[in-house]
Short mmCIF file of C-alpha atoms in Angstrom, two decimals:
data_model
loop_
_atom_site.label_atom_id
_atom_site.label_comp_id
_atom_site.label_asym_id
_atom_site.label_seq_id
_atom_site.Cartn_x
_atom_site.Cartn_y
_atom_site.Cartn_z
CA MET A 265 17.55 -6.32 7.98
CA TYR A 266 16.62 -6.62 4.32
CA PRO A 267 19.66 -7.41 2.14
CA TRP A 268 19.38 -4.28 0.00
CA LEU A 269 19.48 -2.10 3.16
CA LEU A 270 22.69 -3.54 4.60
CA LYS A 271 25.06 -1.13 2.85
CA SER A 272 23.03 1.91 3.88
CA TYR A 273 22.86 0.74 7.47
CA GLN A 274 26.58 0.00 7.56
CA LEU A 275 27.28 3.63 6.64
CA LEU A 276 24.96 4.76 9.43
CA GLN A 277 26.70 2.41 11.86
CA ASN A 278 30.06 3.93 10.91
CA SER A 279 28.68 7.37 11.71
CA LEU A 280 27.34 6.11 15.03
CA GLU A 281 30.69 4.62 15.97
CA SER A 282 32.56 7.81 15.09
CA GLY A 283 30.00 10.06 16.77
CA SER A 284 29.36 11.89 13.50
CA LEU A 285 25.73 10.94 12.85
CA HIS A 286 23.86 14.02 11.66
CA HIS A 287 21.09 15.14 14.02
CA ALA A 288 18.57 15.57 11.18
CA ILE A 289 18.32 13.15 8.26
CA ILE A 290 15.80 12.86 5.45
CA PHE A 291 15.44 9.25 4.35
CA TYR A 292 13.87 9.30 0.92
CA GLY A 293 13.09 6.68 -1.68
CA LYS A 294 10.24 4.81 -3.28
CA GLN A 295 7.32 3.56 -1.25
CA GLY A 296 7.92 -0.07 -0.30
CA VAL A 297 11.73 0.05 -0.27
CA GLY A 298 12.09 -0.35 3.50
CA LYS A 299 12.78 3.15 4.84
CA SER A 300 10.68 2.50 7.95
CA ARG A 301 12.59 -0.69 8.83
CA LEU A 302 15.95 1.05 8.43
CA VAL A 303 14.97 4.00 10.60
CA ALA A 304 13.40 1.73 13.23
CA GLN A 305 16.68 -0.15 13.60
CA LEU A 306 18.67 3.09 13.72
CA SER A 307 16.32 4.55 16.35
CA GLN A 308 16.66 1.47 18.55
CA ALA A 309 20.45 1.65 18.27
CA LEU A 310 20.44 5.28 19.39
CA LEU A 311 18.24 4.50 22.38
CA CYS A 312 20.00 1.27 23.38
CA GLN A 313 21.83 1.41 26.74
CA THR A 314 24.47 -1.20 25.89
CA SER A 315 25.36 -0.85 22.19
CA LYS A 316 26.35 2.06 19.98
CA THR A 317 25.52 0.57 16.60
CA ILE A 318 22.63 -1.87 16.94
CA GLY A 319 19.94 -2.38 19.54
CA CYS A 320 20.75 -5.24 21.90
CA GLY A 321 17.08 -6.08 22.42
CA GLN A 322 17.72 -6.92 26.09
CA CYS A 323 18.28 -3.67 28.00
CA LYS A 324 15.42 -1.71 29.58
CA SER A 325 15.54 0.89 26.81
CA CYS A 326 15.31 -1.69 24.03
CA GLN A 327 12.48 -3.49 25.81
CA LEU A 328 10.53 -0.24 26.09
CA TYR A 329 11.21 0.60 22.46
CA LEU A 330 10.12 -2.82 21.21
CA ALA A 331 6.97 -2.55 23.31
CA GLY A 332 6.17 0.81 21.70
CA SER A 333 6.33 2.66 25.00
CA HIS A 334 9.78 4.30 25.07
CA PRO A 335 9.42 7.73 26.72
CA ASP A 336 12.17 9.29 24.57
CA PHE A 337 10.92 8.04 21.22
CA TYR A 338 8.34 10.14 19.40
CA LEU A 339 6.54 9.14 16.23
CA ILE A 340 4.39 11.15 13.85
CA GLU A 341 2.58 8.83 11.45
CA PRO A 342 -0.21 10.79 9.78
CA GLU A 343 -3.30 9.63 7.97
CA GLY A 344 -3.82 13.10 6.52
CA GLN A 345 -1.82 16.30 6.76
CA ILE A 346 0.71 16.96 9.52
CA GLY A 347 -0.42 20.12 11.23
CA VAL A 348 1.49 22.69 13.22
CA ASP A 349 0.06 21.34 16.51
CA ASP A 350 1.50 17.88 15.73
CA ILE A 351 4.97 19.33 15.29
CA ARG A 352 4.78 21.65 18.29
CA GLU A 353 3.73 18.81 20.57
CA ALA A 354 6.65 16.67 19.39
CA THR A 355 9.27 19.43 19.52
CA ASN A 356 8.16 20.47 23.02
CA LYS A 357 8.84 16.91 24.16
CA LEU A 358 12.23 16.94 22.44
CA SER A 359 13.21 20.12 24.26
CA ALA A 360 12.68 18.44 27.66
CA SER A 361 15.30 16.30 29.36
CA SER A 362 15.66 12.65 28.38
CA HIS A 363 13.75 10.30 30.67
CA LEU A 364 16.39 7.55 30.47
CA MET A 365 19.41 9.83 30.09
CA GLN A 366 19.97 8.55 26.55
CA ALA A 367 19.14 10.01 23.15
CA LYS A 368 15.77 11.45 22.13
CA VAL A 369 14.43 10.50 18.70
CA LEU A 370 11.62 11.93 16.60
CA VAL A 371 10.54 10.05 13.46
CA ILE A 372 8.18 11.74 11.00
CA HIS A 373 6.62 9.44 8.40
CA ASN A 374 5.37 10.99 5.16
CA ALA A 375 7.16 14.22 6.04
CA HIS A 376 5.96 15.73 2.76
CA LYS A 377 2.51 15.94 4.34
CA MET A 378 3.60 18.73 6.68
CA THR A 379 1.73 21.96 6.13
CA VAL A 380 3.84 25.06 5.54
CA ALA A 381 3.12 26.19 9.10
CA ALA A 382 4.13 22.77 10.47
CA ALA A 383 7.37 22.74 8.47
CA ASN A 384 8.22 26.26 9.64
CA SER A 385 7.54 25.20 13.22
CA LEU A 386 10.11 22.41 12.83
CA LEU A 387 12.87 24.72 11.60
CA LYS A 388 14.06 25.95 14.99
CA THR A 389 14.51 22.39 16.27
CA LEU A 390 16.41 21.49 13.10
CA GLU A 391 18.67 24.53 13.51
CA GLU A 392 19.17 24.36 17.30
CA PRO A 393 18.57 20.80 18.52
CA THR A 394 19.04 19.97 22.17
CA LYS A 395 21.83 17.57 23.12
CA ASP A 396 21.53 13.99 21.80
CA THR A 397 18.37 14.80 19.85
CA TYR A 398 17.77 13.19 16.46
CA LEU A 399 15.10 13.89 13.87
CA PHE A 400 14.44 11.47 11.02
CA LEU A 401 12.10 12.48 8.22
CA LEU A 402 10.80 9.79 5.82
CA THR A 403 9.30 10.54 2.43
CA ASP A 404 8.72 9.14 -1.03
CA LYS A 405 8.01 12.64 -2.36
CA MET A 406 11.22 14.54 -1.78
CA ASP A 407 10.18 17.28 -4.21
CA LYS A 408 7.25 18.23 -1.95
CA LEU A 409 9.42 19.04 1.06
CA LEU A 410 10.12 22.73 1.58
CA PRO A 411 13.63 23.84 0.53
CA THR A 412 14.15 25.28 4.02
CA ILE A 413 13.64 21.81 5.50
CA LYS A 414 15.85 20.06 2.97
CA SER A 415 18.68 22.57 3.40
CA ARG A 416 18.90 21.86 7.14
CA CYS A 417 18.96 18.07 6.87
CA GLN A 418 21.33 15.46 5.57
CA LYS A 419 19.77 13.55 2.66
CA ASN A 420 19.96 9.77 2.51
CA LEU A 421 18.57 8.00 -0.57
CA ILE A 422 17.30 4.50 0.18
CA GLU A 423 17.04 2.28 -2.90
CA VAL A 424 17.57 -1.21 -4.27
CA SER A 425 20.67 -1.37 -6.43
CA GLN A 426 20.23 -4.81 -7.98
CA GLN A 427 17.13 -6.64 -9.17
CA GLN A 428 18.78 -9.97 -8.38
CA GLN A 429 18.89 -9.06 -4.67
CA VAL A 430 15.12 -8.92 -4.66
CA ALA A 431 14.73 -12.12 -6.67
CA ASP A 432 16.99 -13.98 -4.21
CA TRP A 433 15.14 -12.52 -1.23
CA LEU A 434 11.77 -13.57 -2.65
CA GLU A 435 13.09 -17.10 -3.08
CA GLN A 436 14.26 -17.13 0.56
CA GLU A 437 10.79 -15.94 1.58
CA GLN A 438 9.32 -18.78 -0.51
CA LEU A 439 7.38 -16.36 -2.68
CA VAL A 440 6.95 -17.21 -6.35
CA ALA A 441 6.77 -14.19 -8.65
CA ASP A 442 6.24 -13.88 -12.36
CA PRO A 443 9.44 -12.42 -13.91
CA ALA A 444 7.39 -9.60 -15.41
CA LEU A 445 6.11 -8.71 -11.96
CA VAL A 446 9.62 -8.67 -10.51
CA SER A 447 10.77 -6.54 -13.44
CA LEU A 448 8.06 -4.01 -12.66
CA TYR A 449 8.35 -3.83 -8.86
CA TRP A 450 11.89 -4.83 -7.92
CA SER A 451 12.66 -1.27 -6.80
CA ARG A 452 9.74 -1.55 -4.33
CA PRO A 453 10.33 -5.03 -2.86
CA LEU A 454 8.06 -4.73 0.17
CA TYR A 455 5.22 -3.60 -2.04
CA LEU A 456 5.95 -6.58 -4.27
CA GLN A 457 5.87 -8.89 -1.25
CA GLN A 458 2.50 -7.50 -0.25
CA LEU A 459 1.21 -7.89 -3.78
CA LEU A 460 2.31 -11.52 -3.97
CA SER A 461 0.53 -12.21 -0.70
CA ASP A 462 -2.70 -10.62 -1.94
CA GLN A 463 -4.83 -13.38 -3.42
CA ASP A 464 -7.20 -10.82 -4.94
CA ALA A 465 -4.36 -9.50 -7.09
CA ASN A 466 -3.75 -12.87 -8.72
CA VAL A 467 -6.19 -11.87 -11.46
CA LEU A 468 -3.42 -9.61 -12.77
CA LYS A 469 -1.51 -12.69 -13.88
CA GLN A 470 -4.10 -13.03 -16.64
CA LEU A 471 -3.50 -9.51 -17.91
CA PRO A 472 -0.92 -10.37 -20.66
CA GLN A 473 -3.26 -12.93 -22.27
CA ASP A 474 -6.21 -10.56 -21.94
CA ILE A 475 -4.25 -7.84 -23.70
CA GLU A 476 -3.78 -10.30 -26.56
CA LEU A 477 -7.56 -10.92 -26.61
CA LEU A 478 -8.09 -7.18 -26.57
CA LYS A 479 -5.85 -6.81 -29.62
CA GLN A 480 -7.72 -9.51 -31.49
CA ARG A 481 -11.03 -7.90 -30.41
CA ALA A 482 -11.96 -11.22 -28.83
CA MET A 483 -12.59 -9.22 -25.65
CA SER A 484 -14.35 -5.87 -25.58
CA SER A 485 -12.86 -2.85 -23.86
CA ASP A 486 -15.85 -2.83 -21.48
CA ALA A 487 -15.32 -6.49 -20.53
CA PHE A 488 -11.60 -5.86 -20.00
CA ALA A 489 -12.27 -2.79 -17.84
CA ASN A 490 -14.89 -4.60 -15.77
CA LYS A 491 -12.57 -7.54 -15.13
CA TYR A 492 -9.85 -5.30 -13.71
CA ALA A 493 -12.16 -2.74 -12.07
CA GLU A 494 -10.95 -3.61 -8.56
CA HIS A 495 -7.29 -3.22 -9.52
CA LEU A 496 -7.29 -0.12 -11.73
CA GLU A 497 -4.02 1.42 -10.61
CA LEU A 498 -2.17 -1.91 -10.53
CA SER A 499 -3.47 -2.73 -14.00
CA LEU A 500 -2.24 0.62 -15.30
CA GLU A 501 1.21 -0.09 -13.87
CA TRP A 502 1.29 -3.47 -15.60
CA MET A 503 0.20 -1.91 -18.89
CA GLN A 504 2.94 0.67 -18.51
CA LEU A 505 5.49 -2.15 -18.40
CA PHE A 506 3.80 -3.84 -21.36
CA LEU A 507 3.96 -0.73 -23.55
CA LYS A 508 7.58 -0.10 -22.60
CA GLN A 509 8.45 -3.62 -23.70
CA GLN A 510 6.50 -3.26 -26.95
CA MET A 511 8.26 -0.02 -27.86
CA GLN A 512 11.57 -1.87 -27.72
CA THR A 513 10.51 -4.35 -30.40
CA ILE A 514 7.95 -2.67 -32.68
CA PRO A 515 8.87 -1.39 -36.16
CA ASP A 516 9.99 2.24 -36.32
CA GLU A 517 6.91 3.32 -38.26
CA GLN A 518 4.67 2.25 -35.35
CA HIS A 519 6.73 3.82 -32.60
CA ASP A 520 4.94 7.18 -32.60
CA LYS A 521 1.56 5.51 -32.25
CA PHE A 522 2.71 3.46 -29.24
CA TRP A 523 4.43 6.50 -27.75
CA GLN A 524 1.19 8.48 -27.89
CA CYS A 525 -0.62 5.57 -26.24
CA TYR A 526 2.07 5.42 -23.54
CA GLN A 527 1.72 9.15 -22.89
CA SER A 528 -2.04 8.69 -22.62
CA LEU A 529 -1.42 5.94 -20.07
CA ILE A 530 0.80 8.21 -17.96
CA GLU A 531 -1.86 10.92 -18.06
CA THR A 532 -4.57 8.43 -17.12
CA SER A 533 -2.52 7.16 -14.16
CA SER A 534 -1.99 10.73 -12.97
CA ARG A 535 -5.68 11.62 -13.27
CA MET A 536 -6.62 8.58 -11.17
CA HIS A 537 -5.48 10.56 -8.10
CA GLN A 538 -7.66 13.59 -8.81
CA THR A 539 -10.60 14.27 -6.52
CA GLY A 540 -14.02 13.52 -7.96
CA ILE A 541 -12.74 11.64 -11.01
CA ASN A 542 -14.83 8.77 -12.39
CA LYS A 543 -12.09 6.13 -12.27
CA PRO A 544 -13.96 3.27 -14.03
CA LEU A 545 -14.98 5.57 -16.90
CA LEU A 546 -11.44 6.95 -17.21
CA PHE A 547 -9.99 3.44 -17.25
CA THR A 548 -12.49 2.21 -19.85
CA SER A 549 -11.69 5.18 -22.06
CA PHE A 550 -7.99 4.37 -21.97
CA VAL A 551 -8.57 0.65 -22.63
CA THR A 552 -10.61 1.56 -25.71
CA SER A 553 -7.75 3.73 -26.94
CA LEU A 554 -5.28 0.93 -26.22
CA GLN A 555 -7.41 -1.57 -28.12
CA ASN A 556 -7.52 0.70 -31.18
CA THR A 557 -3.73 1.06 -31.08
CA LEU A 558 -3.09 -2.67 -30.66
CA SER A 559 -5.59 -3.87 -33.26
CA THR A 560 -3.94 -1.79 -35.99
CA SER A 561 -0.37 -2.83 -35.11
CA SER A 562 1.67 -5.75 -36.40
CA TRP A 563 3.48 -6.88 -33.21
#
């Protein structure tokens, strides 16, 4: 169990021991915080034949679960939308008797991807679950879940409370991270771990010095954009951190100019997700704007 999840899991264990675990829980939090790991451990504990609070790993039920073949564990892990047929198939299985006379568990990843019809189809099971049935919904977009779904579930925010926890964990994992990178991604530690393991992303370590070259016009906006073309969204995240840091130290008379540039960055990042957008052109346009802002500043 990741160190930042221990407190959350302890609370869930307390509910398991007292028999008060809610039958429907939304686990929400940023992508890369570890929601899937937490729910996997909770699911195994519910299905375990020998322990109430943590899967033993040895009983028949645990062995089936770890092998991905437990007959009372159902998983919806969509690539696209979750349709009404996906939900109906899962809820029909939940309404049947347990194969191993234990709990039945349904886990829905990216629950915000349910269509309206799918979400409505889930309501009856949320309102009238069969005995020992548990539904766990995972999302990093809580605002996109229907109010009718949220009102019928317990909400459990999963987050990292201290940056130092992540720094210590990275050291234990023998991963070396630039402090700026940890500062940017400490609330998404598993994403940070993946990033540090991605050799292609190492080019981002050169971004601070390239921003300095951009300011001095020793590097053109086109050259900058081409260099980071394969990491557009990551580069935008790094530049977001950079501008935040600059706004803390720049003279007051330059703050409005940097604030406008920061707002442009947020808009650019948002537009990157639009269908049919020319991402390289959009990125180059922002870099040109950034260069104009930096070259006329005194930081």
